[in-house]
XYZ file of C-alpha atoms in Angstrom:
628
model
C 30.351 -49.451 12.201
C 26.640 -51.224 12.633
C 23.866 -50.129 10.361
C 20.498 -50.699 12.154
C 17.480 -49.949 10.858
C 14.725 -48.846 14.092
C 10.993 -48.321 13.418
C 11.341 -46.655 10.292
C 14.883 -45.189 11.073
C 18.415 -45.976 9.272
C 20.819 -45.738 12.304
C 24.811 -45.664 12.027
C 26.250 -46.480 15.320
C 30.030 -47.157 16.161
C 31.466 -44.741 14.129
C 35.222 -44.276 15.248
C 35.540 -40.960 17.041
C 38.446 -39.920 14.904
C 36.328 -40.670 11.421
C 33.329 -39.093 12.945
C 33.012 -35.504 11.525
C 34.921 -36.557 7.837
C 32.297 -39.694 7.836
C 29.068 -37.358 9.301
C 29.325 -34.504 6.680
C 30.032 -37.327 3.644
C 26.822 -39.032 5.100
C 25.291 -35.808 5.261
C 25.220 -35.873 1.169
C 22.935 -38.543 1.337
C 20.237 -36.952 3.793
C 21.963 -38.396 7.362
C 22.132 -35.949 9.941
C 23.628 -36.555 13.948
C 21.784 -38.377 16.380
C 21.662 -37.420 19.865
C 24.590 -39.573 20.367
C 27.944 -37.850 19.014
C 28.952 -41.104 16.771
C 25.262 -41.747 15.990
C 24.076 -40.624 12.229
C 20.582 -41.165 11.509
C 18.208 -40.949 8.386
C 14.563 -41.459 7.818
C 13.691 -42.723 4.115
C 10.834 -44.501 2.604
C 13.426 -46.490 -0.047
C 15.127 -48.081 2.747
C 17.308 -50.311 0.353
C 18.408 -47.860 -1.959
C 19.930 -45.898 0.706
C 21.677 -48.871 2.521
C 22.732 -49.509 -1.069
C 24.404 -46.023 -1.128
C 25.951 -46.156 2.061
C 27.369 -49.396 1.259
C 28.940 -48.298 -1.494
C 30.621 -45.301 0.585
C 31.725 -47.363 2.727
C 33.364 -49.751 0.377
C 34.914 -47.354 -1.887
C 37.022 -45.509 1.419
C 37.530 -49.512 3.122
C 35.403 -48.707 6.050
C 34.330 -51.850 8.050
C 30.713 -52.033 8.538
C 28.107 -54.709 9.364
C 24.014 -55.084 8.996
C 21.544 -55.968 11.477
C 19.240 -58.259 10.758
C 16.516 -56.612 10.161
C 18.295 -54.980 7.419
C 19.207 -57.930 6.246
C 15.926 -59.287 6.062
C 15.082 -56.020 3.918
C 17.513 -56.728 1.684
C 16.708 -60.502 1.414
C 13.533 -59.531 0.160
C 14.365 -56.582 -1.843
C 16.637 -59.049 -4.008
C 14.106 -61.886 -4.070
C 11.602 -59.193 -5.364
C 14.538 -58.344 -8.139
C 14.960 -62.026 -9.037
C 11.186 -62.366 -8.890
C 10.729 -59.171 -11.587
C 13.318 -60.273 -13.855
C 12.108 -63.377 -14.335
C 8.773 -61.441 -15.216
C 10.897 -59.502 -17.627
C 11.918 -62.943 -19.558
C 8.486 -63.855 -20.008
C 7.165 -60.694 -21.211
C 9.792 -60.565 -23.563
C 9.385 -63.885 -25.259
C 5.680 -62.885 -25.162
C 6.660 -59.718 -27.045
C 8.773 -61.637 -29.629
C 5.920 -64.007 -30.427
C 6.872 -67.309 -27.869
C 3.905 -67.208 -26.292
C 1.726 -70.148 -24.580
C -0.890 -71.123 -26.762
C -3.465 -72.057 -24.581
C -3.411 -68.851 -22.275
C -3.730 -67.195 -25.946
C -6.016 -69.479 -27.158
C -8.226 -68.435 -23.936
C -7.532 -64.677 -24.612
C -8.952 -65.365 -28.541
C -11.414 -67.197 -27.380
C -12.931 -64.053 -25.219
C -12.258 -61.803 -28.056
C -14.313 -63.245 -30.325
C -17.305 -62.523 -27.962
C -16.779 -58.915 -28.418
C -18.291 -57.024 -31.177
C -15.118 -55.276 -32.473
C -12.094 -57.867 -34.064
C -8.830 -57.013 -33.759
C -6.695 -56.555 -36.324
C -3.353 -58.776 -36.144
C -1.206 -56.142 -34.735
C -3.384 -54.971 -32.498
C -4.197 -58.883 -30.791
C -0.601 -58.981 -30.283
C 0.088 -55.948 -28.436
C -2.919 -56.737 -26.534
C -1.929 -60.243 -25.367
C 1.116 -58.989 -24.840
C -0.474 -55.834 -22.343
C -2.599 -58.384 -20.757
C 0.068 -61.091 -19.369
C 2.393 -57.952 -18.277
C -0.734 -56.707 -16.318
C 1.141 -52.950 -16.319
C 2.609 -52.515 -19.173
C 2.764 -49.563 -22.197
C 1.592 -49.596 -25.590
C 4.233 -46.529 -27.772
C 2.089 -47.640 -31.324
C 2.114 -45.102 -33.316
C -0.384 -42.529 -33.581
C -3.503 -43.765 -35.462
C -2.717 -48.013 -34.496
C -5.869 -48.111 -32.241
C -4.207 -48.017 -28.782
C -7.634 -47.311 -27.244
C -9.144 -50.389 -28.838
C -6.040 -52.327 -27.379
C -6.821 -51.240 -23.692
C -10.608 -51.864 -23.978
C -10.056 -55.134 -24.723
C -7.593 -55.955 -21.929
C -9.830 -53.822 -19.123
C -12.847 -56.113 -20.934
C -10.745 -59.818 -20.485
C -9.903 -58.457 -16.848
C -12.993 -57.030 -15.515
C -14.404 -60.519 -17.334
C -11.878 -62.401 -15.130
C -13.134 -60.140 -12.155
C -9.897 -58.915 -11.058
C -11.235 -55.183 -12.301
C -14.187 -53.565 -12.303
C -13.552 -50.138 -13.446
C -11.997 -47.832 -15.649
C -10.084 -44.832 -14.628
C -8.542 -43.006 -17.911
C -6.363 -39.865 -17.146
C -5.769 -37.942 -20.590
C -6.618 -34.314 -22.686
C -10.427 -33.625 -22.231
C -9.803 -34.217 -26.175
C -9.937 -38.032 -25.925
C -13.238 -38.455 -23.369
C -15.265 -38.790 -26.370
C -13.254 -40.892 -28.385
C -13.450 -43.184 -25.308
C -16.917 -43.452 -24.924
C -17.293 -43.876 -28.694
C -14.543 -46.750 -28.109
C -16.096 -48.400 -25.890
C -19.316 -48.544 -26.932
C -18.059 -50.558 -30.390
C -15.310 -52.418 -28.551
C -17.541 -53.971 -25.686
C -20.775 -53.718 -27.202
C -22.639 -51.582 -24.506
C -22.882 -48.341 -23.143
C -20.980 -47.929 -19.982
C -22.278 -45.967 -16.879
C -19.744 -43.071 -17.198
C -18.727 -39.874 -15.474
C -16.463 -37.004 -17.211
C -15.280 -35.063 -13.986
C -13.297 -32.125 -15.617
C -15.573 -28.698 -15.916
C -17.577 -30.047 -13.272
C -17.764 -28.510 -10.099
C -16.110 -29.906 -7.300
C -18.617 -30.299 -5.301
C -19.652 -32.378 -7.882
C -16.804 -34.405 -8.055
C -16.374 -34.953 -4.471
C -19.915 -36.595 -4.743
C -18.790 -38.998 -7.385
C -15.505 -39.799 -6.384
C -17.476 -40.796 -2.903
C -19.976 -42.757 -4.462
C -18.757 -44.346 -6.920
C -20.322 -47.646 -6.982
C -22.956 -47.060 -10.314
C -19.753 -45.658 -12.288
C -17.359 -48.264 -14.575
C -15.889 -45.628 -16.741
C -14.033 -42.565 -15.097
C -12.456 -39.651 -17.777
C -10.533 -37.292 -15.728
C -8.001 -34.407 -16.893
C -4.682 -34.021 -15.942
C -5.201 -30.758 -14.513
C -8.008 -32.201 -13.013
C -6.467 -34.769 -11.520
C -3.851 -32.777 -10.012
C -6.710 -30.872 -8.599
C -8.372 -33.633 -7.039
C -5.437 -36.144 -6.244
C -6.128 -36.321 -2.616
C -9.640 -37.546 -3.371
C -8.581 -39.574 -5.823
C -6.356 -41.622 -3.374
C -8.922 -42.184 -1.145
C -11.766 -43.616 -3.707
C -8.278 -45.825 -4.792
C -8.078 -46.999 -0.856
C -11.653 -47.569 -0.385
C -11.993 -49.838 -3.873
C -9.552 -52.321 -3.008
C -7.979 -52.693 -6.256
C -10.904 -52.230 -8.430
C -9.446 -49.713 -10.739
C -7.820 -50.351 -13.992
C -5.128 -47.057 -14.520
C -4.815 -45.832 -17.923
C -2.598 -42.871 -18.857
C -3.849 -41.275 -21.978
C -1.395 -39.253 -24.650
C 1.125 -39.988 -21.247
C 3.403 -37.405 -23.022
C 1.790 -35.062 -20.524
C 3.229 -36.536 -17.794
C 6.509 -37.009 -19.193
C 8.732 -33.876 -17.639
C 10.630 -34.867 -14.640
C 9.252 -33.028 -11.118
C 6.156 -31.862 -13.237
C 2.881 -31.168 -11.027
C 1.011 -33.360 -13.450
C 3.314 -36.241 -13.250
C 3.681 -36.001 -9.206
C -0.157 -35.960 -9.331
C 0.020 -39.313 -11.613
C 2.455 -40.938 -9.111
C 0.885 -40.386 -6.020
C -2.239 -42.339 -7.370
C -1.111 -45.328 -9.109
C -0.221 -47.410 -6.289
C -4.059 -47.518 -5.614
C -4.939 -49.259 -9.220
C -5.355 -53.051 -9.622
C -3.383 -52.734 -12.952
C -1.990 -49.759 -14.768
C -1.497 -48.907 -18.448
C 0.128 -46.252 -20.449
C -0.734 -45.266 -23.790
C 1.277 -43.071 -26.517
C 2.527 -42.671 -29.665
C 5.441 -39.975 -28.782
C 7.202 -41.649 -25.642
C 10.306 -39.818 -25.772
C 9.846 -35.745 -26.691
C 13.045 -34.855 -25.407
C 15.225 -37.406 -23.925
C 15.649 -40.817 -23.033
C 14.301 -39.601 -19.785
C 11.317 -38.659 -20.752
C 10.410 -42.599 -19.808
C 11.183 -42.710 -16.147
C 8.033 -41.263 -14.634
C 5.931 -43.490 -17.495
C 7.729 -46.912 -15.989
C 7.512 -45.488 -12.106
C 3.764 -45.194 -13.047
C 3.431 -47.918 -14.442
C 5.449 -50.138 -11.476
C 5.193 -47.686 -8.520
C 6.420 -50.913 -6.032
C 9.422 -51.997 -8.488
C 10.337 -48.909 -10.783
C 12.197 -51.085 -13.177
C 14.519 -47.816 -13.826
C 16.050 -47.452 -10.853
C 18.317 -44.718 -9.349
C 21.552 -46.638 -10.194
C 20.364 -47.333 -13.962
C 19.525 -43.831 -14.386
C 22.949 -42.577 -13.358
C 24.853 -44.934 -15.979
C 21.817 -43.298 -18.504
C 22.856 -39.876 -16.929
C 26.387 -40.666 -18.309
C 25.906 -42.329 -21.401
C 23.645 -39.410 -22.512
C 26.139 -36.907 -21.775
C 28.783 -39.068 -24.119
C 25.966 -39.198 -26.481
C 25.987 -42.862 -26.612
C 22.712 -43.589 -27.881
C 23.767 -47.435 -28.573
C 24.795 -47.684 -25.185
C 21.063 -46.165 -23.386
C 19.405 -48.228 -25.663
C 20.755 -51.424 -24.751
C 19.946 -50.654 -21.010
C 16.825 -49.598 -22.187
C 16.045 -52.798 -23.655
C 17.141 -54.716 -20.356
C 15.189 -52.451 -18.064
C 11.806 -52.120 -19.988
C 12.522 -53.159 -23.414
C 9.789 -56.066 -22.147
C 7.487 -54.054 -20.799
C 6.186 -51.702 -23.619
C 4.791 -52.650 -27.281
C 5.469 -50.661 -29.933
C 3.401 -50.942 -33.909
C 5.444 -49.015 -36.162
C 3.684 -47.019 -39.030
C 5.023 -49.846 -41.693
C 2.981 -52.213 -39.759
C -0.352 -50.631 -40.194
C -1.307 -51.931 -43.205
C -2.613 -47.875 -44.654
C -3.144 -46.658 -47.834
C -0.481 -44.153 -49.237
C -0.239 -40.463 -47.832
C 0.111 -38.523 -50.897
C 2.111 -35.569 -50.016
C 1.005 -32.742 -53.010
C 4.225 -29.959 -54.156
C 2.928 -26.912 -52.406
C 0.074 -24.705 -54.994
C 1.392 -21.883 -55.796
C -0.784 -18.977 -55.775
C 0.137 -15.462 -56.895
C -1.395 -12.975 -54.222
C -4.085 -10.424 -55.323
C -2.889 -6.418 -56.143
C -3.715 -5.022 -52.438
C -2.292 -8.127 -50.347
C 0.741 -8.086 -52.276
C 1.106 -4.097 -51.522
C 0.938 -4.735 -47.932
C 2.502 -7.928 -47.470
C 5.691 -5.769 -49.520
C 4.720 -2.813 -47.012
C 5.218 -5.553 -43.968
C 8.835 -6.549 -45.438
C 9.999 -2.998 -45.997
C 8.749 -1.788 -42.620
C 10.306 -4.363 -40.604
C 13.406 -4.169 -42.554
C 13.398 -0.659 -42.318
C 13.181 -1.495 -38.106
C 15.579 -4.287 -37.859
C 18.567 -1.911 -39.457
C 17.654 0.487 -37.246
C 17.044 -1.498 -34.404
C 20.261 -3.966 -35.426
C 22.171 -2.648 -32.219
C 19.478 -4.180 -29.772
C 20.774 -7.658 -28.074
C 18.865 -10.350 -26.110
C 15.552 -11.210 -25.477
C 13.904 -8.268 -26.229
C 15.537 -8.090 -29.782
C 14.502 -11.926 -29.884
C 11.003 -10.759 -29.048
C 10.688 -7.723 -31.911
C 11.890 -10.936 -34.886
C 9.373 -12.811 -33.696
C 6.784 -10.049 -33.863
C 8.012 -9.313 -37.389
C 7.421 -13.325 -38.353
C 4.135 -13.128 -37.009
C 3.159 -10.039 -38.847
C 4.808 -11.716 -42.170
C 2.443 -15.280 -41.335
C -0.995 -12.765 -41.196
C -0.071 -10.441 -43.775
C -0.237 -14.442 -45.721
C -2.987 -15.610 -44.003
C -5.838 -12.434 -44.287
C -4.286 -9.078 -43.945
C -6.862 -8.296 -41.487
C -5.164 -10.178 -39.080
C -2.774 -7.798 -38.767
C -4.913 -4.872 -37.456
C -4.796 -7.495 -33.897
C -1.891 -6.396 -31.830
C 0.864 -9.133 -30.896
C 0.727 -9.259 -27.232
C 4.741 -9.240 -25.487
C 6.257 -8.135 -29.159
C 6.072 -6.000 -31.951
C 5.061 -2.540 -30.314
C 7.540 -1.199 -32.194
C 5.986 -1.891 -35.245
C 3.292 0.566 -36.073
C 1.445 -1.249 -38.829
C -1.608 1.292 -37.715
C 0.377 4.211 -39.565
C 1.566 2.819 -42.579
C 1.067 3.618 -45.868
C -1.373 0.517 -46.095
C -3.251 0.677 -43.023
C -6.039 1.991 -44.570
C -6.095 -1.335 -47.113
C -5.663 -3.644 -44.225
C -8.712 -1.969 -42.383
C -10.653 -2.281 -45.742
C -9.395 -5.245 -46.842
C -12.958 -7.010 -47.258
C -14.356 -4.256 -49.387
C -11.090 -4.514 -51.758
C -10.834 -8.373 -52.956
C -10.622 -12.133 -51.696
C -6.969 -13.185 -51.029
C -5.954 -15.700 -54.023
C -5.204 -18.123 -51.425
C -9.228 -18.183 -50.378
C -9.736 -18.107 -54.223
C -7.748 -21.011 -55.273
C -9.400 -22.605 -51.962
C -12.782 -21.917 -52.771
C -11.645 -23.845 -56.516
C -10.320 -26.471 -54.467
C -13.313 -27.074 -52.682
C -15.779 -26.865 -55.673
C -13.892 -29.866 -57.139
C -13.936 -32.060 -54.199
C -17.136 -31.183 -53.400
C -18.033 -32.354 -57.090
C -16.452 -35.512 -56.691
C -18.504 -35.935 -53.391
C -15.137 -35.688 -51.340
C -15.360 -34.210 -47.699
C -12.188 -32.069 -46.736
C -10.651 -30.765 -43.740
C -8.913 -27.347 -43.979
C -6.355 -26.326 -41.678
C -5.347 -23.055 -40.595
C -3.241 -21.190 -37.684
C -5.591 -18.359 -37.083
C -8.809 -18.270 -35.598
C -9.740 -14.831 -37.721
C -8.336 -16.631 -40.780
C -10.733 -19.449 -40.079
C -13.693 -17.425 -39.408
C -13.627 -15.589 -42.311
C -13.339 -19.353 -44.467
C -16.153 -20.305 -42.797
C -17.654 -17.308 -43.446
C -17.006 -17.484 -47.540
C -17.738 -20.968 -48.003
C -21.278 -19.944 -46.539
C -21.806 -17.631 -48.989
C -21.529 -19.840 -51.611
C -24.011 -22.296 -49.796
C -21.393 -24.893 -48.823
C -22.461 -26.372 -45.471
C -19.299 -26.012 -43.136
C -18.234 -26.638 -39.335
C -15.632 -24.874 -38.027
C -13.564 -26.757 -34.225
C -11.289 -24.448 -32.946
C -10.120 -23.377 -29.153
C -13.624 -21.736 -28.015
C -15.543 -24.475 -29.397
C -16.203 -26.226 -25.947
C -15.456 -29.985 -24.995
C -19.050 -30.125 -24.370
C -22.310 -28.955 -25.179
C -22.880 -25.722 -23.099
C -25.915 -23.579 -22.911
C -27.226 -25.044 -26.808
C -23.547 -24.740 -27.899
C -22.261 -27.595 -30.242
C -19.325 -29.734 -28.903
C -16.409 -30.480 -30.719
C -17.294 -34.400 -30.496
C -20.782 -33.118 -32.106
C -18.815 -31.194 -35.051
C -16.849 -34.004 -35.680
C -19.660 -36.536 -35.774
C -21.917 -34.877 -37.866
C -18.537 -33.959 -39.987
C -17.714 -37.932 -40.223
C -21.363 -39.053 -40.865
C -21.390 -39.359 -44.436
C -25.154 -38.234 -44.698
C -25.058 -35.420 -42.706
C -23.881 -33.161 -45.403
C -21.518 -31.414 -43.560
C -18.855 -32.414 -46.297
C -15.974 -29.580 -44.947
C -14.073 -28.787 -41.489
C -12.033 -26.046 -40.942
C -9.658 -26.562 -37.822
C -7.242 -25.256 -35.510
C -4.307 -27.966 -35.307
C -3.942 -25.701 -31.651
C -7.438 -27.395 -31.013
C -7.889 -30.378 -33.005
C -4.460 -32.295 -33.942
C -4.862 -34.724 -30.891
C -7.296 -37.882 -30.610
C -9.630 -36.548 -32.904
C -9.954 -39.247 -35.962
C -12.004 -37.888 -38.973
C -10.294 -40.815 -41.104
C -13.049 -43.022 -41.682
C -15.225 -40.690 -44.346
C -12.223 -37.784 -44.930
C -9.473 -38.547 -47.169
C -8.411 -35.143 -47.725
C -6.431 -31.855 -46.097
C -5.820 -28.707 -47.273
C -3.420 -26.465 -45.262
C -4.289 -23.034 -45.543
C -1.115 -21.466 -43.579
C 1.031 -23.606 -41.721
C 3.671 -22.997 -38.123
C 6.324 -24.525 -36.983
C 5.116 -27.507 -34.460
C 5.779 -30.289 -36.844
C 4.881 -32.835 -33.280
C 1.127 -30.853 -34.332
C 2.043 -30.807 -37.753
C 2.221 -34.773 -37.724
C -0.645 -35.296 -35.472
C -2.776 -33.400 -37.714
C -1.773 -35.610 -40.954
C -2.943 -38.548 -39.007
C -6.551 -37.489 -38.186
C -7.240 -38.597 -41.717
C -4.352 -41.383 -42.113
C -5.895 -44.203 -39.468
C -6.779 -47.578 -39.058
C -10.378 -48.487 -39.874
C -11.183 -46.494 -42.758
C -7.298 -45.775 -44.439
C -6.453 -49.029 -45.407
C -7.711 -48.982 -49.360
C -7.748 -44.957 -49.860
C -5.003 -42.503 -50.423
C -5.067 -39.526 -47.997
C -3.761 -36.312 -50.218
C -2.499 -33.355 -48.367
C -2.233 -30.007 -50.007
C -0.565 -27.054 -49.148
C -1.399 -23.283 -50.062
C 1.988 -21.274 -51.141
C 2.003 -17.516 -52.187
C 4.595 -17.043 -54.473
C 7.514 -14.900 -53.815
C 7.112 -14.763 -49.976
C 8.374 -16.342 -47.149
C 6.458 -19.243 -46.848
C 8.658 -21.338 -48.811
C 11.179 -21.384 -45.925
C 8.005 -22.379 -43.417
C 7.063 -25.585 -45.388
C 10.845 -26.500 -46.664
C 11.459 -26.534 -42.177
C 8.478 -28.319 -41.893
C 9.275 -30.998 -44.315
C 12.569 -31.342 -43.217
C 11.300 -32.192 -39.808
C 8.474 -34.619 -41.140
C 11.149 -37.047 -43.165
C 12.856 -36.990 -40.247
C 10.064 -37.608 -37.628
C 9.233 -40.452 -39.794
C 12.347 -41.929 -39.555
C 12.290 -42.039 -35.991
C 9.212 -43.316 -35.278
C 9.902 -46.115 -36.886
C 12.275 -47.303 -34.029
C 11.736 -48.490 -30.282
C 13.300 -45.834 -28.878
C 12.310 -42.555 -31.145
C 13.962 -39.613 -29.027
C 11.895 -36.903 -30.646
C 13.855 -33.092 -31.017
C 10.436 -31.514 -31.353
C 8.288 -30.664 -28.144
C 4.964 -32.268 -28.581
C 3.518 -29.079 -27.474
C 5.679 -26.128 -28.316
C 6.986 -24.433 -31.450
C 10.735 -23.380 -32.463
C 11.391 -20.411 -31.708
C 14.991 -20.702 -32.683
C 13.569 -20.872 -36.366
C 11.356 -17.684 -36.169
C 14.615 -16.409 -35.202
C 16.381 -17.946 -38.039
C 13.816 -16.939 -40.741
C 13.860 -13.580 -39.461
C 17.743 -12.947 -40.150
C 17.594 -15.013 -43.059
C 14.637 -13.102 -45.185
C 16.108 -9.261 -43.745
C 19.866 -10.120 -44.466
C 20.991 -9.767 -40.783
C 24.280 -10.563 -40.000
């Protein structure tokens, strides 16, 4: 049999007529179809070797003779010189990881980072060096280890080089501002910038065609996927101006996701490409294959054969094993600063404050438990999701009745309909709550807050609920305290005279504002917003289940550049005799844990970065009402 390969065309010719239809339909598996020809199979593929790859591997395994032409063999020729070529890369990036590096090229790359107003701290000059001789490479430092600062400084030696120009960043509308603020202390100057998501696109269209007055580009993922096509062609038309960079690139990190495709259709336009986060494997040791094709669209270094013998070791749950192909495939490509190498202050982790709740909240939180009790027994006989649904409801009901007992006059949309809190015996207390008392948790805050306050300490509170948070906000006020609140309607931007969350948190960080308390949303702000430099302290109102948010949130005080000689304290709010117990005892669990992991290279992380655990809710739920 000849394999040919004909303007763009795999073609099997000579195929002996008695082999033909057992050899067509097993060539059919790999996208071959017949020709016009009856012993003619034909295929057309953009990744020309890894199909002749395949087929040669059919044909080996059943001892069919075959032969290339040469133009195939020209393909492959190069396709293995470009292998050799890459690996070799690999070496070098490795030793450059481990520290043998050449000490002129990083006596030239100290030499321009002295010019820049910002110094690097020692880990961070090393995973820079080592981002800038890769030229595409990742930086998986742990949250709060200045990856942004890292990346500035490379784009800045680049563009200084002229190989780039501009700056394309792709991340959560949460990090534009932290961007801008980066740059502006990392370069020195004020860079002519554009943030394209919530503008029109007419608006966009206009920039993305004229982009010649722009360096700094922040663009949303769901922007981006939006606007790919236009995106491509300002890529084309730059000539490899654009330096890449893939922001909290956990987004992109589900295989066959629309945000990801969007991300890979692009990055073959960028001069060099970079990938920055702290959480690079959510799930599974999959999670890194559309990072690396990003980051080496021409040469994935995880190719289709490596992630089959992945495929199997992870179904043998041979961790060793992935790891060791890991560390051959892009072990060299990626830098990773571990917490311990931060050089922080101590998180001081406080036991939970008990807090006995008030006459009326304790009457309807015990209401809460007796009614849904009451339901589940006679509701026990329910199966599936819709019995899944009504725990849930009941856990959410339990978390408000804890949080402010108004809460719980909001209906739960999907769950819970069968639980009429409207005509129970304590309806009318929920509805008149205010007019009643404070809940002792807002009363031990409100303590909590006089004595920080008296020590000139600022604090961030945290809380679940938005109506929880208002009504903070709204106490604190009373007693004169001056207090900002970010949450989920607090825009990105200023709009129509409305503060930003970037304005919140500036005025919350400058230490002569007098804006000396936050209350947050973790929903809202758990991600790239840093309050570390002037707040050393968190109180946690109520808490979930995310421990990915959880985490994140502990970090926006725990940070390099203003954590290294402090001790962040985090407190947490308990009523006694409730549930809640259970909540932070799951959640602290899953924070020793966390921390373990991210102390390796390859921390495969159990916990979504975005969702909660709803096997838990359903847990708690049987656990507190005795199910069996």
């Amino acid at each position: 049999m000849f394999i040919d390969y004909v303007r763009g065309v795999i073609v099997i010719s000579m195929i002996p007529p008695d082999q033909a239809s057992i050899i067509g339909l097993d060539l059919g598996t790999y996208g071959f179809h017949r020709g016009t020809e009856g012993d003619t199979n034909i295929c057309k593929t953009d990744n020309v070797v890894e199909l002749v790859n395949q087929v040669k591997g059919y044909f080996d395994y059943n001892k069919h003779p075959y032969s290339f032409s040469e133009s195939i063999e020209v393909i492959i020729d190069e396709h293995n010189e470009n292998v050799s070529a890459f690996n070799e890369f690999k070496l070098e990036a490795d030793k450059i990881k481990n520290g043998d590096v050449n000490n002129e090229e990083l006596s030239d790359f100290q030499s321009f980072l002295s010019t820049l107003p910002r110094i690097l701290r020692d880990h961070q000059l090393k995973s820079a060096f080592h981002l800038y001789r890769v030229g595409n490479g990742a930086n998986f430092s742990v949250p709060g280890a200045g990856k942004t600062s890292v990346a500035l400084s490379v784009y800045g030696k680049l563009r200084d080089e002229g190989k780039v120009n501009k700056l394309f960043v792709v991340g959560p509308t949460s990090c534009f501002y932290p961007w801008l603020d980066e740059f502006r202390l990392m370069l020195g100057r004020d860079p002519v910038h554009f943030i394209l998501s919530g503008k029109l696109q007419e608006t966009r269209k206009l920039c993305y065609e004229l982009p010649n007055n722009v360096e700094l580009f922040l663009v949303s993922y769901q922007t981006l996927l939006n606007d790919v096509n236009m995106v491509k062609e300002m890529f084309n038309r730059s000539k490899n101006d654009f330096y890449f960079v893939m922001d909290e690139a956990h987004y992109i990190k589900r295989q066959d996701a629309a945000w990801a495709n969007a991300v890979l259709q692009i990055t073959n336009g960028a001069k060099n490409r970079c990938v920055l986060t702290g959480t690079p494997m959510p799930h599974s040791y999959r999670d890194l294959y559309n990072i690396f094709d990003a980051i080496w669209p021409d040469n994935p270094p995880i190719d289709s054969n490596t992630r089959m013998r992945i495929e199997a070791l992870i179904s043998q749950n041979n961790d060793v094993g992935v790891q060791n192909i890991l560390n051959e495939t892009v072990g060299p490509l990626f830098y990773r600063v571990r917490k311990r190498d931060l050089g922080l202050g101590l998180q001081e982790f406080h036991p939970p404050i008990i807090v006995e709740m008030n006459m009326h909240e304790r009457m309807i939180y015990d209401t809460i438990v007796k009614q849904i009790r009451d339901f589940a027994r006679n509701e026990f006989s329910r199966e599936g999701v819709v019995w899944d649904r009504m725990k849930r409801g009941g856990i959410t009901r339990l978390r408000q009745a804890t949080s402010y007992p108004r809460l719980l006059e909001t209906a739960i949309t999907d769950f819970d309909s069968n639980i009429d809190i409207s005509n129970s015996e304590v309806a009318g207390s929920i509805k008149g709550y205010d007019e009643l008392e404070k809940p002792g948790k807002l009363v031990k805050l409100i303590e909590m807050v006089q004595g920080l306050q008296s020590e000139k300490k600022k604090v961030v509170i945290w809380t679940h609920f938005i109506g929880t948070l208002k009504m903070i906000e709204k106490e604190l006020q009373i007693l004169g305290f001056n207090v900002k609140c970010i949450y989920g309607d607090i825009p990105n931007e200023e709009i129509e005279g409305l503060e930003s969350r970037e304005q919140i948190r500036k005025q919350f960080i400058d230490p002569r504002s007098g804006i000396d308390i936050l209350i947050a949303n973790p929903g809202a702000c758990a991600e790239a917003i840093s309050l570390h430099k002037t707040c050393h302290n968190a109180i946690y109102y109520d808490l979930g289940y995310n421990c990915a948010q959880y985490l994140q949130s502990l970090d926006r005080i725990h940070r390099i550049g203003g954590s290294e000689n402090v001790t962040c304290n985090y407190y947490t709010l308990q009523y006694a005799h409730s549930f809640e117990q259970r909540i932070i005892d799951n959640l602290e669990d899953k924070r020793n844990r966390m921390f373990a992991l991210i102390e390796q290279d390859y921390p495969v992380y159990s916990l979504d970065i975005t969702q909660g655990n709803d096997s838990f809710e359903l847990e708690l739920f049987d656990e507190i009402f005795e199910m069996e």
